[in-house]
Amino acid sequence: MSQKILLDKINVPGIKTYEVYRQNGGYASVEKALKTLTPDEVVEEVKTSGLRGRGGAGFPAGMKWSFIDKKSGKPRHLVCNADESEPGTFKDRYLMEFIPHLLIEGMITSSYALGANLSYIYIRGEYMWVYKILEKAINEAKAAGFLGKNILGSGYDLELYVHCGAGAYICGEETALIESLEGKRGNPRIKPPFPAISGLWANPTVVNNVETIAAVPWIINNTGAEYAKIGIGRSTGTKLISASGHIKNPGVYEIELGLSVYEFMNSDEYLGGMSSDRPLKAFVPGGSSVPVLPAHLIYKTANGEDRLMSYESLSDGGFATGSMLGSGGFIVYNDTSCIVRNTWNFSRFYHHESCGQCSPCREGTGWMEKVLHRIENGHGREEDIDLLLSIQSKIEGNTICPLGDAAAWPVAAAIRHFRDEFEYHIRFPEKIKNRDHFVAEPFEKVKHLVSKVIV
């Protein structure tokens, strides 16, 4: 059994409540930090831990904290990004719903480290029931003296609020989140200036993901050095994985980084293997925005090394033969899945969620959706595949925020690894009219038709 840091107490009856959470060691990191550590010492512990942002980018959290402007004299803020909207990702919801005080504790300890006296949790609008759970937890923590004025007699003050978004995926991007929090349209800002210098209300601001902040209490209680011993290389600690698709045991798992993909996929402790006797076709390791990988690159890298659940191993080979850990949205496909339909579905999402500020993303996501819809519905043309590659290449790297890249990468990867499946859709439109065309006749059985010369 791997070590549990975030989910260790999640099944304790009543752990949602302050009383039970406190009885199980809750808020110890707040006491330790406020009574025995300076803010800078808390930052150093997080830097030592090697904790990386768990929202997708994987940037070292302690380093991000160290960038915050302490010289301007302006108020500082910590904002928790709980706008979890990446298709295939639901681990932050799980934490907030079942052990909300862990996040509250992490917010207090982290706010102290940053010198923030006013902090926010920006939560996805569709998580209204979770919003109410967090509100209750904050009120409990405040009644117990862990929020408000002069916390634990330390002289440190903190007010914490939950702010509900309005259902916009783009607000998962930190500057769009800040714009929304200020009451504006959620459009990403051009950087620099970065939020650490000029963020919420032009004040120094750090934005961190739910899972990242929830890991801070353990680090402070047990030291950053102990956290760094867990995991592998620069992928330290544990990671929450949202697992879905054609597997026996879908759900949220906490793994030690460095676990092999094979063990995660097939052991009874985790996913338990494929849900039926259908073979594995592909998987997406980090949510809809990362490149899909075909079966032969899932358990082994292109160099023949074991593929591991770590930032480095999953990206081994670059986008040619690798992918990304991303937000940990682990989606598994068997051979009845249609990669073209899946890619079209992702493209529909990104077209719908584009804020429209950048023309490459605003126009390009729409064109990708239209072309993919055409191919999937039997009206594709031979030149459409290269057209898709051309469109995605003009989006990638040409937008203010990473949403353009997130829309482009899945399309490029799908064509890179499954081009023959796209060709099959175009050359044999009558065979793919049935939505479940690969259920009765998986692509492996008909792919030989693509190689035949079309007269």
Short mmCIF file of C-alpha atoms in Angstrom, two decimals:
data_model
loop_
_atom_site.label_atom_id
_atom_site.label_comp_id
_atom_site.label_asym_id
_atom_site.label_seq_id
_atom_site.Cartn_x
_atom_site.Cartn_y
_atom_site.Cartn_z
CA MET A 1 0.00 0.00 0.00
CA SER A 2 1.33 3.43 -0.91
CA GLN A 3 1.50 6.27 1.57
CA LYS A 4 -1.58 8.47 1.85
CA ILE A 5 -1.15 12.15 2.59
CA LEU A 6 -4.39 13.71 1.35
CA LEU A 7 -6.82 10.81 1.60
CA ASP A 8 -5.46 9.21 4.77
CA LYS A 9 -8.40 10.33 6.96
CA ILE A 10 -11.06 10.78 4.29
CA ASN A 11 -13.07 7.71 5.36
CA VAL A 12 -13.15 8.60 9.06
CA PRO A 13 -16.84 8.97 10.02
CA GLY A 14 -17.75 12.64 10.46
CA ILE A 15 -14.42 13.95 9.10
CA LYS A 16 -16.35 16.76 7.34
CA THR A 17 -17.01 18.37 10.69
CA TYR A 18 -14.55 20.53 12.61
CA GLU A 19 -14.80 18.44 15.78
CA VAL A 20 -13.87 15.14 14.14
CA TYR A 21 -11.23 16.73 11.89
CA ARG A 22 -9.64 18.39 14.93
CA GLN A 23 -9.70 15.14 16.92
CA ASN A 24 -7.77 13.50 14.07
CA GLY A 25 -4.91 16.00 14.14
CA GLY A 26 -6.54 18.74 12.10
CA TYR A 27 -5.17 22.31 12.18
CA ALA A 28 -1.90 21.14 13.74
CA SER A 29 0.03 22.79 10.90
CA VAL A 30 -1.61 26.13 11.69
CA GLU A 31 -0.54 25.84 15.31
CA LYS A 32 2.99 24.83 14.37
CA ALA A 33 3.40 27.53 11.74
CA LEU A 34 1.98 30.41 13.80
CA LYS A 35 3.71 29.45 17.05
CA THR A 36 7.10 28.13 15.95
CA LEU A 37 7.82 29.21 12.35
CA THR A 38 8.24 32.50 10.54
CA PRO A 39 6.43 32.97 7.22
CA ASP A 40 9.73 32.62 5.37
CA GLU A 41 10.45 29.34 7.15
CA VAL A 42 7.10 27.97 5.99
CA VAL A 43 7.97 28.96 2.42
CA GLU A 44 11.34 27.24 2.75
CA GLU A 45 9.70 24.01 3.93
CA VAL A 46 7.45 24.02 0.86
CA LYS A 47 10.44 24.73 -1.39
CA THR A 48 12.38 21.87 0.23
CA SER A 49 9.44 19.50 -0.31
CA GLY A 50 9.62 19.89 -4.08
CA LEU A 51 5.82 20.16 -4.19
CA ARG A 52 4.72 21.03 -7.70
CA GLY A 53 1.46 22.64 -8.71
CA ARG A 54 -1.20 19.94 -9.01
CA GLY A 55 -3.51 21.87 -11.32
CA GLY A 56 -1.68 20.82 -14.47
CA ALA A 57 1.36 23.02 -15.02
CA GLY A 58 3.53 21.33 -12.39
CA PHE A 59 5.45 24.50 -11.44
CA PRO A 60 7.23 24.27 -8.04
CA ALA A 61 4.86 25.75 -5.46
CA GLY A 62 7.51 27.04 -3.07
CA MET A 63 9.32 28.84 -5.86
CA LYS A 64 6.04 30.43 -6.95
CA TRP A 65 5.48 31.63 -3.39
CA SER A 66 8.96 33.14 -3.23
CA PHE A 67 8.15 35.39 -6.21
CA ILE A 68 5.44 37.33 -4.34
CA ASP A 69 6.24 41.01 -3.98
CA LYS A 70 6.93 41.80 -0.31
CA LYS A 71 8.55 45.19 -0.88
CA SER A 72 5.66 47.20 -2.30
CA GLY A 73 3.79 47.37 0.99
CA LYS A 74 0.57 46.41 -0.76
CA PRO A 75 -1.81 43.81 0.72
CA ARG A 76 -1.13 40.27 -0.47
CA HIS A 77 -3.63 37.57 -1.36
CA LEU A 78 -3.78 33.81 -1.74
CA VAL A 79 -6.42 32.55 -4.15
CA CYS A 80 -7.28 28.85 -4.34
CA ASN A 81 -8.18 27.73 -7.83
CA ALA A 82 -11.11 25.36 -7.26
CA ASP A 83 -12.54 25.98 -10.74
CA GLU A 84 -12.02 22.33 -11.66
CA SER A 85 -13.42 22.06 -15.20
CA GLU A 86 -10.98 19.90 -17.16
CA PRO A 87 -12.89 17.01 -18.76
CA GLY A 88 -11.86 13.80 -17.02
CA THR A 89 -10.78 15.55 -13.79
CA PHE A 90 -12.76 15.40 -10.55
CA LYS A 91 -10.20 14.96 -7.75
CA ASP A 92 -10.47 18.48 -6.29
CA ARG A 93 -14.23 18.06 -5.91
CA TYR A 94 -13.59 14.83 -4.01
CA LEU A 95 -11.26 16.56 -1.55
CA MET A 96 -13.55 19.53 -0.97
CA GLU A 97 -16.67 17.42 -0.64
CA PHE A 98 -15.38 14.81 1.78
CA ILE A 99 -12.60 16.50 3.79
CA PRO A 100 -13.16 20.27 3.42
CA HIS A 101 -11.21 21.27 6.53
CA LEU A 102 -8.00 19.97 4.95
CA LEU A 103 -8.28 22.69 2.32
CA ILE A 104 -9.23 25.32 4.91
CA GLU A 105 -6.21 24.35 7.02
CA GLY A 106 -3.96 24.53 3.97
CA MET A 107 -5.33 27.97 3.10
CA ILE A 108 -4.61 29.32 6.58
CA THR A 109 -1.06 27.95 6.75
CA SER A 110 -0.27 29.03 3.18
CA SER A 111 -1.78 32.51 3.67
CA TYR A 112 0.40 32.96 6.76
CA ALA A 113 3.47 32.01 4.73
CA LEU A 114 2.62 34.63 2.10
CA GLY A 115 1.62 37.36 4.54
CA ALA A 116 -1.91 37.36 3.12
CA ASN A 117 -4.71 38.66 5.35
CA LEU A 118 -7.51 38.25 2.80
CA SER A 119 -7.76 35.03 0.81
CA TYR A 120 -10.30 33.40 -1.48
CA ILE A 121 -11.40 30.01 -2.72
CA TYR A 122 -12.71 30.43 -6.26
CA ILE A 123 -14.96 27.44 -6.88
CA ARG A 124 -16.58 26.14 -10.05
CA GLY A 125 -20.18 27.33 -10.30
CA GLU A 126 -21.48 23.82 -10.94
CA TYR A 127 -20.12 22.73 -7.55
CA MET A 128 -22.86 24.52 -5.60
CA TRP A 129 -23.29 21.72 -3.07
CA VAL A 130 -19.54 21.78 -2.45
CA TYR A 131 -19.68 25.55 -2.05
CA LYS A 132 -22.12 25.07 0.82
CA ILE A 133 -19.85 22.45 2.42
CA LEU A 134 -16.89 24.85 2.29
CA GLU A 135 -18.95 27.71 3.70
CA LYS A 136 -19.92 25.55 6.66
CA ALA A 137 -16.32 24.46 7.22
CA ILE A 138 -15.10 28.09 7.16
CA ASN A 139 -17.73 29.11 9.70
CA GLU A 140 -16.68 26.21 11.95
CA ALA A 141 -13.01 27.13 11.68
CA LYS A 142 -13.77 30.77 12.45
CA ALA A 143 -15.86 29.83 15.49
CA ALA A 144 -12.92 27.77 16.75
CA GLY A 145 -10.54 30.71 16.45
CA PHE A 146 -8.61 29.61 13.35
CA LEU A 147 -9.90 32.47 11.19
CA GLY A 148 -10.50 36.13 11.89
CA LYS A 149 -8.52 38.47 14.12
CA ASN A 150 -5.43 37.46 16.11
CA ILE A 151 -5.51 33.73 15.26
CA LEU A 152 -4.32 31.66 18.25
CA GLY A 153 -3.04 34.85 19.87
CA SER A 154 -0.31 35.13 17.24
CA GLY A 155 -1.22 38.58 16.00
CA TYR A 156 -1.94 37.14 12.55
CA ASP A 157 -5.32 38.02 10.97
CA LEU A 158 -7.00 36.20 8.08
CA GLU A 159 -10.39 36.42 6.44
CA LEU A 160 -11.29 33.63 4.01
CA TYR A 161 -14.16 33.67 1.53
CA VAL A 162 -15.57 31.30 -1.07
CA HIS A 163 -16.45 32.85 -4.43
CA CYS A 164 -18.60 30.99 -6.93
CA GLY A 165 -17.77 31.17 -10.63
CA ALA A 166 -20.37 31.11 -13.37
CA GLY A 167 -19.42 27.98 -15.26
CA ALA A 168 -16.50 29.16 -17.38
CA TYR A 169 -13.59 26.78 -17.99
CA ILE A 170 -11.39 29.70 -18.97
CA CYS A 171 -11.50 30.92 -15.36
CA GLY A 172 -9.26 28.00 -14.45
CA GLU A 173 -6.49 30.12 -15.97
CA GLU A 174 -5.14 32.16 -13.06
CA THR A 175 -5.44 35.65 -14.55
CA ALA A 176 -8.93 34.98 -15.97
CA LEU A 177 -9.86 33.73 -12.49
CA ILE A 178 -8.60 36.99 -10.99
CA GLU A 179 -10.56 39.04 -13.53
CA SER A 180 -13.71 37.09 -12.65
CA LEU A 181 -13.05 37.49 -8.92
CA GLU A 182 -12.87 41.24 -9.48
CA GLY A 183 -16.33 41.14 -11.06
CA LYS A 184 -15.21 41.38 -14.69
CA ARG A 185 -15.54 39.10 -17.70
CA GLY A 186 -13.19 36.12 -17.25
CA ASN A 187 -10.62 36.97 -19.91
CA PRO A 188 -6.94 36.06 -19.37
CA ARG A 189 -4.50 38.92 -18.90
CA ILE A 190 -1.33 39.45 -20.85
CA LYS A 191 1.72 38.63 -18.71
CA PRO A 192 3.87 40.28 -17.45
CA PRO A 193 2.99 41.62 -14.98
CA PHE A 194 2.52 38.27 -13.27
CA PRO A 195 0.02 37.91 -10.42
CA ALA A 196 2.88 37.68 -7.88
CA ILE A 197 3.55 41.36 -8.67
CA SER A 198 0.13 42.61 -9.76
CA GLY A 199 -2.77 40.21 -9.29
CA LEU A 200 -6.07 40.63 -7.48
CA TRP A 201 -6.90 44.36 -7.38
CA ALA A 202 -3.33 44.98 -8.61
CA ASN A 203 -1.98 43.50 -5.36
CA PRO A 204 0.64 40.72 -5.11
CA THR A 205 -1.26 37.43 -5.45
CA VAL A 206 -0.52 33.71 -5.52
CA VAL A 207 -2.97 31.34 -7.19
CA ASN A 208 -2.68 27.65 -6.31
CA ASN A 209 -4.78 24.59 -7.02
CA VAL A 210 -6.89 22.81 -4.36
CA GLU A 211 -4.70 19.71 -4.25
CA THR A 212 -1.52 21.80 -3.99
CA ILE A 213 -2.78 23.76 -0.99
CA ALA A 214 -4.19 20.63 0.66
CA ALA A 215 -0.69 19.10 0.69
CA VAL A 216 0.80 21.98 2.70
CA PRO A 217 -0.43 20.87 6.18
CA TRP A 218 1.34 17.50 5.88
CA ILE A 219 4.53 19.20 4.70
CA ILE A 220 4.57 21.61 7.65
CA ASN A 221 3.70 18.88 10.17
CA ASN A 222 6.28 16.40 8.84
CA THR A 223 8.84 18.73 7.17
CA GLY A 224 9.56 19.31 3.52
CA ALA A 225 12.50 16.91 3.64
CA GLU A 226 10.19 14.02 4.56
CA TYR A 227 7.80 14.92 1.74
CA ALA A 228 10.70 14.99 -0.71
CA LYS A 229 11.52 11.38 0.19
CA ILE A 230 8.20 10.30 -1.32
CA GLY A 231 7.99 9.98 -5.09
CA ILE A 232 10.79 9.89 -7.63
CA GLY A 233 13.30 12.50 -8.78
CA ARG A 234 11.70 15.91 -9.20
CA SER A 235 8.25 14.32 -9.00
CA THR A 236 8.03 14.35 -5.22
CA GLY A 237 5.11 13.43 -2.99
CA THR A 238 1.77 11.93 -3.86
CA LYS A 239 -0.71 12.78 -6.61
CA LEU A 240 -4.47 12.46 -6.84
CA ILE A 241 -5.63 10.76 -10.02
CA SER A 242 -9.17 10.94 -11.40
CA ALA A 243 -9.61 7.62 -13.22
CA SER A 244 -12.43 6.93 -15.66
CA GLY A 245 -13.20 5.03 -18.84
CA HIS A 246 -13.06 1.32 -19.61
CA ILE A 247 -11.61 0.20 -16.28
CA LYS A 248 -12.96 -1.98 -13.48
CA ASN A 249 -12.43 0.51 -10.66
CA PRO A 250 -13.04 4.13 -11.69
CA GLY A 251 -12.63 6.78 -9.00
CA VAL A 252 -10.14 9.04 -7.23
CA TYR A 253 -6.80 7.51 -6.18
CA GLU A 254 -3.82 8.86 -4.29
CA ILE A 255 -0.59 7.42 -5.63
CA GLU A 256 3.06 7.92 -4.85
CA LEU A 257 4.62 9.53 -7.90
CA GLY A 258 6.87 7.01 -9.62
CA LEU A 259 4.36 4.16 -9.56
CA SER A 260 4.44 2.28 -12.88
CA VAL A 261 1.55 2.92 -15.25
CA TYR A 262 1.18 -0.86 -15.60
CA GLU A 263 0.70 -1.36 -11.87
CA PHE A 264 -1.69 1.56 -11.61
CA MET A 265 -3.72 0.21 -14.51
CA ASN A 266 -3.82 -3.46 -13.57
CA SER A 267 -3.38 -3.97 -9.81
CA ASP A 268 -6.44 -4.60 -7.65
CA GLU A 269 -5.32 -1.80 -5.34
CA TYR A 270 -5.93 0.68 -8.14
CA LEU A 271 -7.83 0.39 -11.43
CA GLY A 272 -8.06 -3.41 -11.57
CA GLY A 273 -7.48 -3.67 -15.30
CA MET A 274 -9.88 -3.29 -18.20
CA SER A 275 -13.60 -3.48 -17.43
CA SER A 276 -14.12 -6.24 -20.00
CA ASP A 277 -12.05 -8.57 -22.13
CA ARG A 278 -11.69 -5.84 -24.76
CA PRO A 279 -8.03 -4.82 -25.32
CA LEU A 280 -6.56 -1.47 -24.32
CA LYS A 281 -6.49 0.96 -27.25
CA ALA A 282 -5.39 4.32 -25.87
CA PHE A 283 -5.32 6.53 -22.82
CA VAL A 284 -5.19 10.17 -21.82
CA PRO A 285 -3.06 10.52 -18.66
CA GLY A 286 -3.71 14.10 -17.62
CA GLY A 287 -7.14 15.35 -18.67
CA SER A 288 -8.55 16.30 -22.07
CA SER A 289 -5.88 18.90 -22.84
CA VAL A 290 -2.93 16.50 -22.99
CA PRO A 291 -1.95 14.29 -25.94
CA VAL A 292 -3.54 10.87 -26.23
CA LEU A 293 -1.18 7.87 -26.30
CA PRO A 294 -1.73 4.59 -28.20
CA ALA A 295 -1.48 1.20 -26.48
CA HIS A 296 2.15 0.51 -27.40
CA LEU A 297 3.34 3.74 -25.71
CA ILE A 298 1.33 3.39 -22.50
CA TYR A 299 3.32 0.88 -20.46
CA LYS A 300 6.68 1.53 -22.14
CA THR A 301 8.36 4.64 -23.44
CA ALA A 302 9.67 4.77 -27.00
CA ASN A 303 13.08 3.83 -25.52
CA GLY A 304 11.64 0.68 -23.97
CA GLU A 305 11.73 1.92 -20.37
CA ASP A 306 8.82 1.37 -18.01
CA ARG A 307 6.37 4.26 -18.19
CA LEU A 308 5.88 5.75 -14.72
CA MET A 309 3.23 7.94 -13.17
CA SER A 310 5.50 10.96 -12.91
CA TYR A 311 5.88 14.32 -14.63
CA GLU A 312 9.10 13.27 -16.35
CA SER A 313 8.21 9.75 -17.45
CA LEU A 314 4.82 10.61 -18.93
CA SER A 315 6.42 13.40 -20.94
CA ASP A 316 9.35 11.21 -22.04
CA GLY A 317 9.75 11.49 -25.80
CA GLY A 318 8.06 14.87 -26.00
CA PHE A 319 4.76 15.03 -27.83
CA ALA A 320 6.07 12.67 -30.49
CA THR A 321 5.89 9.64 -28.19
CA GLY A 322 4.91 11.10 -24.81
CA SER A 323 2.18 13.11 -23.12
CA MET A 324 1.78 14.97 -19.79
CA LEU A 325 0.65 14.20 -16.24
CA GLY A 326 -1.39 17.40 -16.33
CA SER A 327 -4.25 17.52 -13.84
CA GLY A 328 -4.27 13.74 -13.42
CA GLY A 329 -7.44 13.09 -15.43
CA PHE A 330 -6.71 9.47 -16.39
CA ILE A 331 -9.09 8.34 -19.18
CA VAL A 332 -8.82 4.79 -20.56
CA TYR A 333 -10.20 3.58 -23.91
CA ASN A 334 -10.69 0.03 -25.17
CA ASP A 335 -10.77 -0.98 -28.82
CA THR A 336 -14.48 -0.15 -29.25
CA SER A 337 -13.70 3.56 -28.76
CA CYS A 338 -13.62 5.90 -31.73
CA ILE A 339 -10.66 8.28 -31.55
CA VAL A 340 -12.21 10.58 -34.15
CA ARG A 341 -15.42 10.98 -32.15
CA ASN A 342 -13.47 11.43 -28.93
CA THR A 343 -11.31 14.15 -30.51
CA TRP A 344 -14.37 15.88 -31.94
CA ASN A 345 -15.99 15.81 -28.49
CA PHE A 346 -12.94 17.43 -26.91
CA SER A 347 -12.89 20.04 -29.69
CA ARG A 348 -16.54 20.87 -29.09
CA PHE A 349 -15.67 21.57 -25.47
CA TYR A 350 -12.75 23.87 -26.26
CA HIS A 351 -14.68 25.75 -28.92
CA HIS A 352 -17.51 26.32 -26.45
CA GLU A 353 -15.15 27.38 -23.64
CA SER A 354 -12.91 29.72 -25.63
CA CYS A 355 -13.28 33.24 -24.25
CA GLY A 356 -12.90 34.64 -27.77
CA GLN A 357 -10.23 37.17 -26.84
CA CYS A 358 -7.56 35.73 -29.20
CA SER A 359 -8.55 35.24 -32.83
CA PRO A 360 -6.46 32.06 -33.39
CA CYS A 361 -8.35 30.34 -30.57
CA ARG A 362 -11.73 31.96 -31.23
CA GLU A 363 -11.75 31.03 -34.92
CA GLY A 364 -9.47 27.99 -34.88
CA THR A 365 -11.35 25.99 -32.25
CA GLY A 366 -14.53 26.49 -34.24
CA TRP A 367 -12.93 25.30 -37.46
CA MET A 368 -11.44 22.24 -35.79
CA GLU A 369 -14.82 21.30 -34.38
CA LYS A 370 -16.51 21.72 -37.77
CA VAL A 371 -13.92 19.67 -39.67
CA LEU A 372 -13.92 16.90 -37.06
CA HIS A 373 -17.72 16.84 -37.09
CA ARG A 374 -17.60 16.48 -40.86
CA ILE A 375 -15.20 13.55 -40.68
CA GLU A 376 -17.05 11.80 -37.85
CA ASN A 377 -20.38 12.07 -39.66
CA GLY A 378 -19.23 10.62 -42.96
CA HIS A 379 -18.68 13.81 -44.95
CA GLY A 380 -14.90 14.05 -44.62
CA ARG A 381 -12.54 14.86 -47.48
CA GLU A 382 -9.04 13.53 -48.04
CA GLU A 383 -7.50 16.95 -47.45
CA ASP A 384 -9.28 17.40 -44.10
CA ILE A 385 -6.60 15.64 -42.07
CA ASP A 386 -3.85 17.98 -43.21
CA LEU A 387 -6.27 20.88 -42.83
CA LEU A 388 -6.75 19.97 -39.17
CA LEU A 389 -2.99 19.86 -38.66
CA SER A 390 -2.66 23.24 -40.29
CA ILE A 391 -5.36 24.79 -38.11
CA GLN A 392 -3.99 23.41 -34.86
CA SER A 393 -0.46 24.57 -35.71
CA LYS A 394 -1.74 28.12 -36.15
CA ILE A 395 -3.46 28.03 -32.75
CA GLU A 396 -0.63 26.47 -30.74
CA GLY A 397 1.65 29.07 -29.18
CA ASN A 398 -0.30 32.01 -30.57
CA THR A 399 -2.72 32.79 -27.75
CA ILE A 400 -2.54 34.77 -24.50
CA CYS A 401 -3.36 31.73 -22.34
CA PRO A 402 -2.84 27.97 -22.71
CA LEU A 403 -6.44 27.20 -23.74
CA GLY A 404 -5.37 27.42 -27.38
CA ASP A 405 -2.63 24.87 -26.77
CA ALA A 406 -5.06 22.68 -24.82
CA ALA A 407 -7.38 22.65 -27.82
CA ALA A 408 -4.62 22.05 -30.37
CA TRP A 409 -2.57 19.32 -28.69
CA PRO A 410 -5.27 16.59 -28.56
CA VAL A 411 -6.02 17.05 -32.26
CA ALA A 412 -2.37 16.84 -33.30
CA ALA A 413 -1.76 13.78 -31.11
CA ALA A 414 -4.87 11.97 -32.35
CA ILE A 415 -3.76 12.39 -35.96
CA ARG A 416 -0.14 11.58 -35.11
CA HIS A 417 -1.01 8.22 -33.56
CA PHE A 418 -4.31 7.32 -35.25
CA ARG A 419 -4.14 8.86 -38.71
CA ASP A 420 -5.29 5.64 -40.33
CA GLU A 421 -8.49 5.82 -38.28
CA PHE A 422 -9.19 9.29 -39.67
CA GLU A 423 -8.51 7.99 -43.18
CA TYR A 424 -10.93 5.11 -42.57
CA HIS A 425 -13.69 7.55 -41.63
CA ILE A 426 -13.11 9.54 -44.81
CA ARG A 427 -12.80 6.61 -47.23
CA PHE A 428 -15.60 4.44 -45.82
CA PRO A 429 -18.32 6.85 -44.69
CA GLU A 430 -21.00 4.16 -44.92
CA LYS A 431 -19.21 2.10 -42.27
CA ILE A 432 -19.11 4.82 -39.63
CA LYS A 433 -22.71 6.08 -39.89
CA ASN A 434 -23.67 3.95 -36.90
CA ARG A 435 -22.55 5.76 -33.73
CA ASP A 436 -21.23 2.46 -32.31
CA HIS A 437 -19.38 1.49 -35.47
CA PHE A 438 -16.32 0.16 -33.61
CA VAL A 439 -18.33 -1.85 -31.08
CA ALA A 440 -19.37 -4.55 -33.54
CA GLU A 441 -16.34 -4.10 -35.77
CA PRO A 442 -13.26 -2.69 -33.92
CA PHE A 443 -10.85 -0.73 -36.04
CA GLU A 444 -8.14 -3.39 -35.78
CA LYS A 445 -10.35 -5.69 -37.84
CA VAL A 446 -10.91 -3.19 -40.64
CA LYS A 447 -7.73 -1.09 -40.68
CA HIS A 448 -6.33 -3.23 -43.49
CA LEU A 449 -8.88 -1.59 -45.78
CA VAL A 450 -7.15 1.76 -45.39
CA SER A 451 -3.90 0.45 -46.85
CA LYS A 452 -5.61 -0.75 -50.00
CA VAL A 453 -5.19 1.42 -53.06
CA ILE A 454 -8.27 3.54 -53.67
CA VAL A 455 -9.03 3.61 -57.40
#
